């Protein structure tokens, strides 16, 4: 059995995980979204539960079964994902893990009726979505915050930047330019960075199944939590 499960590394912890893509409506029949499948978030939810945590998944539209023992709230848009997360936070949360591939922008004005094909060009104005993980990291009673980053280049620089900008405790980053890992793949390879005050070196997680990566991420969370002076 994996260490996280064997030693109940998250025993008694309340864990919230965002997962999957968000869907941003254009009109009643169309939307903007991305290729996220939610597999990493769902694998983490299962592993956190097995490690003794009380787990709530806040899931965008994905076609995955809810892991055994995990509570699940389904959402569609980024704004809904934020609202649901904020509401769930009131029940208490020790660890917040943001695996969701949140759409960075939404359509400024969703058309009430199906948009009819007309001219040769169509322009749709977009506005920025709220940053869910950064918003929660700003709350007074903030959980231990874990972010994910998918990059195609300058991985370390961008990941470290997001760690600081979003006030995260930990960030796990993967290289989506590699065709063999990430997104729809069952395997993943990641590098984990911790906020400076933990004084923990970055960790390279070797290419492994998303289940195995989840175990290593739980060990990383556990290690950081046990070094936190607060
Ligand atoms: N995230 C979030 N809310 C958003 C955008 C991102 O909670 N509106 C979270 C993701 O779930 C992930 C982390 O922030 O844990 C990093 O997401 P990413 O898309 O890599 O970061 P962005 O700040 O959106 O930067 P960019 O897409 O420009 O690289
Ligand atoms: Ca983004």
PDB file of C-alpha atoms and ligand atoms in Angstrom:
ATOM      1  CA  UNK A   1       0.000   0.000   0.000  1.00  0.00           C
ATOM      2  CA  UNK A   2       1.060   3.564  -0.631  1.00  0.00           C
ATOM      3  CA  UNK A   3       2.635   5.484   2.241  1.00  0.00           C
ATOM      4  CA  UNK A   4      -0.089   8.159   2.265  1.00  0.00           C
ATOM      5  CA  UNK A   5      -2.734   5.497   2.816  1.00  0.00           C
ATOM      6  CA  UNK A   6      -0.689   3.257   5.084  1.00  0.00           C
ATOM      7  CA  UNK A   7       0.113   6.040   7.535  1.00  0.00           C
ATOM      8  CA  UNK A   8      -3.129   8.002   7.075  1.00  0.00           C
ATOM      9  CA  UNK A   9      -1.095  11.087   6.197  1.00  0.00           C
ATOM     10  CA  UNK A  10      -4.202  13.273   5.916  1.00  0.00           C
ATOM     11  CA  UNK A  11      -6.212  11.772   8.780  1.00  0.00           C
ATOM     12  CA  UNK A  12      -8.956  14.152   9.890  1.00  0.00           C
ATOM     13  CA  UNK A  13      -8.102  16.834   7.306  1.00  0.00           C
ATOM     14  CA  UNK A  14     -10.789  18.620   5.296  1.00  0.00           C
ATOM     15  CA  UNK A  15      -9.690  18.728   1.657  1.00  0.00           C
ATOM     16  CA  UNK A  16     -11.311  20.619  -1.215  1.00  0.00           C
ATOM     17  CA  UNK A  17     -10.271  19.952  -4.811  1.00  0.00           C
ATOM     18  CA  UNK A  18     -11.314  21.803  -7.958  1.00  0.00           C
ATOM     19  CA  UNK A  19     -11.102  19.642 -11.063  1.00  0.00           C
ATOM     20  CA  UNK A  20     -11.816  19.522 -14.766  1.00  0.00           C
ATOM     21  CA  UNK A  21     -12.388  22.357 -17.207  1.00  0.00           C
ATOM     22  CA  UNK A  22     -14.874  25.182 -16.891  1.00  0.00           C
ATOM     23  CA  UNK A  23     -17.404  25.974 -19.574  1.00  0.00           C
ATOM     24  CA  UNK A  24     -18.086  29.572 -20.502  1.00  0.00           C
ATOM     25  CA  UNK A  25     -21.318  30.075 -22.409  1.00  0.00           C
ATOM     26  CA  UNK A  26     -21.392  32.052 -25.653  1.00  0.00           C
ATOM     27  CA  UNK A  27     -25.094  31.548 -26.298  1.00  0.00           C
ATOM     28  CA  UNK A  28     -27.620  28.884 -25.213  1.00  0.00           C
ATOM     29  CA  UNK A  29     -25.943  26.201 -27.370  1.00  0.00           C
ATOM     30  CA  UNK A  30     -22.234  27.141 -27.509  1.00  0.00           C
ATOM     31  CA  UNK A  31     -19.363  27.546 -25.077  1.00  0.00           C
ATOM     32  CA  UNK A  32     -15.617  28.110 -24.659  1.00  0.00           C
ATOM     33  CA  UNK A  33     -13.719  25.415 -22.798  1.00  0.00           C
ATOM     34  CA  UNK A  34     -10.483  23.383 -22.867  1.00  0.00           C
ATOM     35  CA  UNK A  35      -9.200  19.805 -23.036  1.00  0.00           C
ATOM     36  CA  UNK A  36      -8.961  19.109 -19.303  1.00  0.00           C
ATOM     37  CA  UNK A  37     -10.425  15.710 -18.377  1.00  0.00           C
ATOM     38  CA  UNK A  38     -10.305  16.080 -14.589  1.00  0.00           C
ATOM     39  CA  UNK A  39      -8.317  12.849 -14.185  1.00  0.00           C
ATOM     40  CA  UNK A  40      -5.581  14.352 -11.993  1.00  0.00           C
ATOM     41  CA  UNK A  41      -8.085  16.008  -9.635  1.00  0.00           C
ATOM     42  CA  UNK A  42     -10.206  12.871  -9.354  1.00  0.00           C
ATOM     43  CA  UNK A  43      -7.114  10.715  -8.732  1.00  0.00           C
ATOM     44  CA  UNK A  44      -6.058  13.151  -6.002  1.00  0.00           C
ATOM     45  CA  UNK A  45      -9.525  13.076  -4.453  1.00  0.00           C
ATOM     46  CA  UNK A  46      -9.417   9.269  -4.258  1.00  0.00           C
ATOM     47  CA  UNK A  47      -5.887   9.305  -2.820  1.00  0.00           C
ATOM     48  CA  UNK A  48      -6.712  12.009  -0.229  1.00  0.00           C
ATOM     49  CA  UNK A  49      -9.734   9.994   0.914  1.00  0.00           C
ATOM     50  CA  UNK A  50      -7.601   6.849   1.166  1.00  0.00           C
ATOM     51  CA  UNK A  51      -5.097   8.882   3.228  1.00  0.00           C
ATOM     52  CA  UNK A  52      -7.837   9.634   5.771  1.00  0.00           C
ATOM     53  CA  UNK A  53      -9.153  13.005   4.596  1.00  0.00           C
ATOM     54  CA  UNK A  54     -12.716  14.238   4.265  1.00  0.00           C
ATOM     55  CA  UNK A  55     -12.794  15.202   0.577  1.00  0.00           C
ATOM     56  CA  UNK A  56     -15.033  17.471  -1.497  1.00  0.00           C
ATOM     57  CA  UNK A  57     -14.565  17.668  -5.263  1.00  0.00           C
ATOM     58  CA  UNK A  58     -15.780  20.764  -7.068  1.00  0.00           C
ATOM     59  CA  UNK A  59     -15.961  19.446 -10.588  1.00  0.00           C
ATOM     60  CA  UNK A  60     -16.410  21.147 -13.915  1.00  0.00           C
ATOM     61  CA  UNK A  61     -18.038  19.147 -16.718  1.00  0.00           C
ATOM     62  CA  UNK A  62     -16.129  15.834 -16.875  1.00  0.00           C
ATOM     63  CA  UNK A  63     -17.144  12.277 -17.631  1.00  0.00           C
ATOM     64  CA  UNK A  64     -15.647  10.562 -14.586  1.00  0.00           C
ATOM     65  CA  UNK A  65     -17.267   8.604 -11.778  1.00  0.00           C
ATOM     66  CA  UNK A  66     -17.107  10.123  -8.326  1.00  0.00           C
ATOM     67  CA  UNK A  67     -14.404   8.298  -6.315  1.00  0.00           C
ATOM     68  CA  UNK A  68     -15.636   6.184  -3.432  1.00  0.00           C
ATOM     69  CA  UNK A  69     -16.188   8.193  -0.231  1.00  0.00           C
ATOM     70  CA  UNK A  70     -15.750  11.590  -1.920  1.00  0.00           C
ATOM     71  CA  UNK A  71     -18.399  14.346  -1.877  1.00  0.00           C
ATOM     72  CA  UNK A  72     -18.924  16.079  -5.191  1.00  0.00           C
ATOM     73  CA  UNK A  73     -20.418  19.375  -6.383  1.00  0.00           C
ATOM     74  CA  UNK A  74     -20.837  19.859 -10.109  1.00  0.00           C
ATOM     75  CA  UNK A  75     -20.341  23.294 -11.629  1.00  0.00           C
ATOM     76  CA  UNK A  76     -20.023  24.657 -15.141  1.00  0.00           C
ATOM     77  CA  UNK A  77     -18.470  28.132 -15.331  1.00  0.00           C
ATOM     78  CA  UNK A  78     -15.509  29.664 -13.492  1.00  0.00           C
ATOM     79  CA  UNK A  79     -17.800  32.041 -11.604  1.00  0.00           C
ATOM     80  CA  UNK A  80     -19.895  29.082 -10.423  1.00  0.00           C
ATOM     81  CA  UNK A  81     -16.734  27.221  -9.416  1.00  0.00           C
ATOM     82  CA  UNK A  82     -15.598  30.201  -7.330  1.00  0.00           C
ATOM     83  CA  UNK A  83     -19.020  30.655  -5.708  1.00  0.00           C
ATOM     84  CA  UNK A  84     -19.301  26.965  -4.847  1.00  0.00           C
ATOM     85  CA  UNK A  85     -15.737  26.916  -3.481  1.00  0.00           C
ATOM     86  CA  UNK A  86     -16.394  29.961  -1.276  1.00  0.00           C
ATOM     87  CA  UNK A  87     -19.587  28.404   0.031  1.00  0.00           C
ATOM     88  CA  UNK A  88     -17.922  25.059   0.771  1.00  0.00           C
ATOM     89  CA  UNK A  89     -15.093  26.888   2.534  1.00  0.00           C
ATOM     90  CA  UNK A  90     -17.526  27.862   5.277  1.00  0.00           C
ATOM     91  CA  UNK A  91     -17.759  24.202   6.315  1.00  0.00           C
ATOM     92  CA  UNK A  92     -14.041  24.350   7.117  1.00  0.00           C
ATOM     93  CA  UNK A  93     -11.100  23.483   4.914  1.00  0.00           C
ATOM     94  CA  UNK A  94      -7.528  22.593   5.800  1.00  0.00           C
ATOM     95  CA  UNK A  95      -6.157  21.956   2.316  1.00  0.00           C
ATOM     96  CA  UNK A  96      -7.369  23.465  -0.967  1.00  0.00           C
ATOM     97  CA  UNK A  97      -6.048  21.844  -4.152  1.00  0.00           C
ATOM     98  CA  UNK A  98      -6.714  23.650  -7.432  1.00  0.00           C
ATOM     99  CA  UNK A  99      -6.336  21.169 -10.280  1.00  0.00           C
ATOM    100  CA  UNK A 100      -9.090  22.748 -12.389  1.00  0.00           C
ATOM    101  CA  UNK A 101      -8.231  24.186 -15.793  1.00  0.00           C
ATOM    102  CA  UNK A 102     -10.258  27.332 -15.255  1.00  0.00           C
ATOM    103  CA  UNK A 103     -11.068  29.344 -18.376  1.00  0.00           C
ATOM    104  CA  UNK A 104      -9.150  32.603 -18.025  1.00  0.00           C
ATOM    105  CA  UNK A 105     -11.859  34.598 -19.797  1.00  0.00           C
ATOM    106  CA  UNK A 106     -15.606  34.408 -20.182  1.00  0.00           C
ATOM    107  CA  UNK A 107     -17.892  35.958 -22.758  1.00  0.00           C
ATOM    108  CA  UNK A 108     -18.717  39.541 -21.773  1.00  0.00           C
ATOM    109  CA  UNK A 109     -22.365  39.260 -22.709  1.00  0.00           C
ATOM    110  CA  UNK A 110     -23.882  35.821 -23.170  1.00  0.00           C
ATOM    111  CA  UNK A 111     -26.412  35.966 -26.010  1.00  0.00           C
ATOM    112  CA  UNK A 112     -29.942  35.192 -24.876  1.00  0.00           C
ATOM    113  CA  UNK A 113     -30.720  33.425 -28.145  1.00  0.00           C
ATOM    114  CA  UNK A 114     -28.671  31.245 -30.449  1.00  0.00           C
ATOM    115  CA  UNK A 115     -26.385  33.461 -32.506  1.00  0.00           C
ATOM    116  CA  UNK A 116     -27.305  33.245 -36.197  1.00  0.00           C
ATOM    117  CA  UNK A 117     -24.632  32.893 -38.856  1.00  0.00           C
ATOM    118  CA  UNK A 118     -24.282  36.238 -40.622  1.00  0.00           C
ATOM    119  CA  UNK A 119     -21.154  38.039 -41.874  1.00  0.00           C
ATOM    120  CA  UNK A 120     -17.730  36.539 -42.716  1.00  0.00           C
ATOM    121  CA  UNK A 121     -16.363  37.456 -39.302  1.00  0.00           C
ATOM    122  CA  UNK A 122     -17.715  37.213 -35.791  1.00  0.00           C
ATOM    123  CA  UNK A 123     -16.142  38.995 -32.840  1.00  0.00           C
ATOM    124  CA  UNK A 124     -16.915  37.916 -29.316  1.00  0.00           C
ATOM    125  CA  UNK A 125     -15.729  40.164 -26.500  1.00  0.00           C
ATOM    126  CA  UNK A 126     -14.228  38.377 -23.493  1.00  0.00           C
ATOM    127  CA  UNK A 127     -13.659  39.531 -19.918  1.00  0.00           C
ATOM    128  CA  UNK A 128     -11.277  38.065 -17.359  1.00  0.00           C
ATOM    129  CA  UNK A 129     -12.593  35.441 -14.954  1.00  0.00           C
ATOM    130  CA  UNK A 130     -11.880  35.649 -11.229  1.00  0.00           C
ATOM    131  CA  UNK A 131      -8.821  33.703 -10.067  1.00  0.00           C
ATOM    132  CA  UNK A 132     -10.296  31.056  -7.773  1.00  0.00           C
ATOM    133  CA  UNK A 133      -7.146  29.851  -6.050  1.00  0.00           C
ATOM    134  CA  UNK A 134      -5.796  33.409  -5.577  1.00  0.00           C
ATOM    135  CA  UNK A 135      -9.133  34.599  -4.172  1.00  0.00           C
ATOM    136  CA  UNK A 136      -9.204  31.801  -1.601  1.00  0.00           C
ATOM    137  CA  UNK A 137      -5.548  32.364  -0.694  1.00  0.00           C
ATOM    138  CA  UNK A 138      -6.511  35.920   0.284  1.00  0.00           C
ATOM    139  CA  UNK A 139      -9.153  34.825   2.801  1.00  0.00           C
ATOM    140  CA  UNK A 140      -8.397  35.494   6.439  1.00  0.00           C
ATOM    141  CA  UNK A 141      -8.753  31.849   7.462  1.00  0.00           C
ATOM    142  CA  UNK A 142      -6.968  30.365   4.493  1.00  0.00           C
ATOM    143  CA  UNK A 143      -6.322  26.680   3.994  1.00  0.00           C
ATOM    144  CA  UNK A 144      -2.979  25.254   2.873  1.00  0.00           C
ATOM    145  CA  UNK A 145      -3.111  26.234  -0.797  1.00  0.00           C
ATOM    146  CA  UNK A 146      -1.924  23.967  -3.615  1.00  0.00           C
ATOM    147  CA  UNK A 147      -1.882  25.147  -7.219  1.00  0.00           C
ATOM    148  CA  UNK A 148      -1.183  23.389 -10.480  1.00  0.00           C
ATOM    149  CA  UNK A 149       0.421  24.874 -13.545  1.00  0.00           C
ATOM    150  CA  UNK A 150       0.560  23.519 -17.049  1.00  0.00           C
ATOM    151  CA  UNK A 151       3.228  25.203 -19.118  1.00  0.00           C
ATOM    152  CA  UNK A 152       4.733  24.689 -22.543  1.00  0.00           C
ATOM    153  CA  UNK A 153       7.967  26.614 -21.839  1.00  0.00           C
ATOM    154  CA  UNK A 154       9.931  28.430 -19.057  1.00  0.00           C
ATOM    155  CA  UNK A 155       8.284  26.013 -16.639  1.00  0.00           C
ATOM    156  CA  UNK A 156      10.250  26.818 -13.495  1.00  0.00           C
ATOM    157  CA  UNK A 157      10.101  30.569 -13.961  1.00  0.00           C
ATOM    158  CA  UNK A 158       6.347  30.617 -14.567  1.00  0.00           C
ATOM    159  CA  UNK A 159       5.594  28.143 -11.767  1.00  0.00           C
ATOM    160  CA  UNK A 160       7.640  30.078  -9.223  1.00  0.00           C
ATOM    161  CA  UNK A 161       5.951  33.288 -10.385  1.00  0.00           C
ATOM    162  CA  UNK A 162       2.483  31.817  -9.866  1.00  0.00           C
ATOM    163  CA  UNK A 163       3.452  30.462  -6.446  1.00  0.00           C
ATOM    164  CA  UNK A 164       4.277  33.985  -5.299  1.00  0.00           C
ATOM    165  CA  UNK A 165       1.612  35.936  -7.219  1.00  0.00           C
ATOM    166  CA  UNK A 166      -1.242  33.700  -6.046  1.00  0.00           C
ATOM    167  CA  UNK A 167       0.211  33.356  -2.497  1.00  0.00           C
ATOM    168  CA  UNK A 168       0.256  29.567  -2.697  1.00  0.00           C
ATOM    169  CA  UNK A 169       1.985  27.187  -0.299  1.00  0.00           C
ATOM    170  CA  UNK A 170       2.862  24.716  -3.026  1.00  0.00           C
ATOM    171  CA  UNK A 171       2.614  24.420  -6.799  1.00  0.00           C
ATOM    172  CA  UNK A 172       2.883  21.339  -9.000  1.00  0.00           C
ATOM    173  CA  UNK A 173       3.887  22.026 -12.530  1.00  0.00           C
ATOM    174  CA  UNK A 174       3.836  19.883 -15.646  1.00  0.00           C
ATOM    175  CA  UNK A 175       5.168  20.295 -19.139  1.00  0.00           C
ATOM    176  CA  UNK A 176       2.194  20.080 -21.478  1.00  0.00           C
ATOM    177  CA  UNK A 177       4.428  20.322 -24.531  1.00  0.00           C
ATOM    178  CA  UNK A 178       5.288  16.680 -23.847  1.00  0.00           C
ATOM    179  CA  UNK A 179       2.768  14.616 -25.794  1.00  0.00           C
ATOM    180  CA  UNK A 180       3.210  11.609 -23.511  1.00  0.00           C
ATOM    181  CA  UNK A 181       1.942  13.253 -20.307  1.00  0.00           C
ATOM    182  CA  UNK A 182      -0.665  15.607 -18.929  1.00  0.00           C
ATOM    183  CA  UNK A 183      -4.203  16.395 -20.008  1.00  0.00           C
ATOM    184  CA  UNK A 184      -5.930  13.309 -21.406  1.00  0.00           C
ATOM    185  CA  UNK A 185      -2.994  11.048 -20.585  1.00  0.00           C
ATOM    186  CA  UNK A 186      -3.146   8.546 -17.722  1.00  0.00           C
ATOM    187  CA  UNK A 187       0.419   9.440 -16.813  1.00  0.00           C
ATOM    188  CA  UNK A 188       1.992  12.608 -15.557  1.00  0.00           C
ATOM    189  CA  UNK A 189       5.412  13.971 -14.543  1.00  0.00           C
ATOM    190  CA  UNK A 190       5.628  17.032 -12.348  1.00  0.00           C
ATOM    191  CA  UNK A 191       7.931  19.356 -10.495  1.00  0.00           C
ATOM    192  CA  UNK A 192       6.765  20.618  -7.105  1.00  0.00           C
ATOM    193  CA  UNK A 193       7.797  23.979  -5.657  1.00  0.00           C
ATOM    194  CA  UNK A 194       7.126  25.125  -2.083  1.00  0.00           C
ATOM    195  CA  UNK A 195       6.694  28.653  -0.727  1.00  0.00           C
ATOM    196  CA  UNK A 196      10.036  29.949   0.454  1.00  0.00           C
ATOM    197  CA  UNK A 197       9.295  29.884   4.193  1.00  0.00           C
ATOM    198  CA  UNK A 198       8.930  26.089   4.148  1.00  0.00           C
ATOM    199  CA  UNK A 199      12.603  25.824   3.214  1.00  0.00           C
ATOM    200  CA  UNK A 200      11.944  22.724   1.162  1.00  0.00           C
ATOM    201  CA  UNK A 201      13.780  22.028  -2.076  1.00  0.00           C
ATOM    202  CA  UNK A 202      11.839  21.600  -5.290  1.00  0.00           C
ATOM    203  CA  UNK A 203      10.907  17.998  -6.027  1.00  0.00           C
ATOM    204  CA  UNK A 204      10.891  16.267  -9.371  1.00  0.00           C
ATOM    205  CA  UNK A 205       8.186  13.629  -9.515  1.00  0.00           C
ATOM    206  CA  UNK A 206       9.108  11.097 -12.144  1.00  0.00           C
ATOM    207  CA  UNK A 207       6.706  10.116 -14.885  1.00  0.00           C
ATOM    208  CA  UNK A 208       4.154   7.794 -13.296  1.00  0.00           C
ATOM    209  CA  UNK A 209       0.443   7.073 -13.267  1.00  0.00           C
ATOM    210  CA  UNK A 210      -1.780   9.904 -12.032  1.00  0.00           C
ATOM    211  CA  UNK A 211      -2.558   7.661  -9.027  1.00  0.00           C
ATOM    212  CA  UNK A 212       1.138   7.414  -8.199  1.00  0.00           C
ATOM    213  CA  UNK A 213       1.685  11.140  -8.741  1.00  0.00           C
ATOM    214  CA  UNK A 214      -1.242  11.806  -6.391  1.00  0.00           C
ATOM    215  CA  UNK A 215       0.494   9.779  -3.668  1.00  0.00           C
ATOM    216  CA  UNK A 216       3.699  11.769  -4.084  1.00  0.00           C
ATOM    217  CA  UNK A 217       1.772  15.046  -3.974  1.00  0.00           C
ATOM    218  CA  UNK A 218       0.106  14.023  -0.703  1.00  0.00           C
ATOM    219  CA  UNK A 219       3.520  13.232   0.764  1.00  0.00           C
ATOM    220  CA  UNK A 220       4.733  16.679  -0.345  1.00  0.00           C
ATOM    221  CA  UNK A 221       1.682  18.374   1.247  1.00  0.00           C
ATOM    222  CA  UNK A 222       2.205  16.386   4.433  1.00  0.00           C
ATOM    223  CA  UNK A 223       5.899  17.295   4.585  1.00  0.00           C
ATOM    224  CA  UNK A 224       5.158  21.007   4.148  1.00  0.00           C
ATOM    225  CA  UNK A 225       2.339  20.975   6.716  1.00  0.00           C
ATOM    226  CA  UNK A 226       4.695  19.450   9.257  1.00  0.00           C
ATOM    227  CA  UNK A 227       7.305  22.158   8.758  1.00  0.00           C
ATOM    228  CA  UNK A 228       4.882  25.049   9.038  1.00  0.00           C
ATOM    229  CA  UNK A 229       5.827  27.006  12.183  1.00  0.00           C
ATOM    230  CA  UNK A 230       2.282  28.419  12.508  1.00  0.00           C
TER     231      UNK A 230
HETATM  232  N1  LIG B   1      -6.606  29.074 -11.375  1.00  0.00           N
HETATM  233  C1  LIG B   1      -7.745  29.440 -10.699  1.00  0.00           C
HETATM  234  N2  LIG B   1      -8.601  30.357 -11.256  1.00  0.00           N
HETATM  235  C2  LIG B   1      -8.332  30.900 -12.451  1.00  0.00           C
HETATM  236  C3  LIG B   1      -7.169  30.520 -13.168  1.00  0.00           C
HETATM  237  C4  LIG B   1      -6.326  29.598 -12.596  1.00  0.00           C
HETATM  238  O1  LIG B   1      -7.993  28.940  -9.592  1.00  0.00           O
HETATM  239  N3  LIG B   1      -9.181  31.805 -12.965  1.00  0.00           N
HETATM  240  C5  LIG B   1      -5.687  28.098 -10.749  1.00  0.00           C
HETATM  241  C6  LIG B   1      -5.596  26.776 -11.471  1.00  0.00           C
HETATM  242  O2  LIG B   1      -6.573  25.869 -10.985  1.00  0.00           O
HETATM  243  C7  LIG B   1      -4.179  26.342 -11.123  1.00  0.00           C
HETATM  244  C8  LIG B   1      -3.414  27.661 -11.010  1.00  0.00           C
HETATM  245  O3  LIG B   1      -4.395  28.654 -10.785  1.00  0.00           O
HETATM  246  O4  LIG B   1      -4.099  25.716  -9.870  1.00  0.00           O
HETATM  247  C9  LIG B   1      -2.581  28.006 -12.195  1.00  0.00           C
HETATM  248  O5  LIG B   1      -3.401  28.046 -13.363  1.00  0.00           O
HETATM  249  P1  LIG B   1      -2.808  28.606 -14.713  1.00  0.00           P
HETATM  250  O6  LIG B   1      -3.851  28.588 -15.764  1.00  0.00           O
HETATM  251  O7  LIG B   1      -1.518  27.883 -14.969  1.00  0.00           O
HETATM  252  O8  LIG B   1      -2.444  30.095 -14.276  1.00  0.00           O
HETATM  253  P2  LIG B   1      -2.907  31.509 -14.810  1.00  0.00           P
HETATM  254  O9  LIG B   1      -2.715  32.447 -13.656  1.00  0.00           O
HETATM  255  O10 LIG B   1      -4.266  31.463 -15.392  1.00  0.00           O
HETATM  256  O11 LIG B   1      -1.816  31.871 -15.899  1.00  0.00           O
HETATM  257  P3  LIG B   1      -1.699  31.534 -17.468  1.00  0.00           P
HETATM  258  O12 LIG B   1      -2.912  30.721 -17.873  1.00  0.00           O
HETATM  259  O13 LIG B   1      -1.618  32.854 -18.136  1.00  0.00           O
HETATM  260  O14 LIG B   1      -0.419  30.755 -17.603  1.00  0.00           O
HETATM  261 CA1  LIG B   2      -4.913  30.062 -17.083  1.00  0.00          CA
END
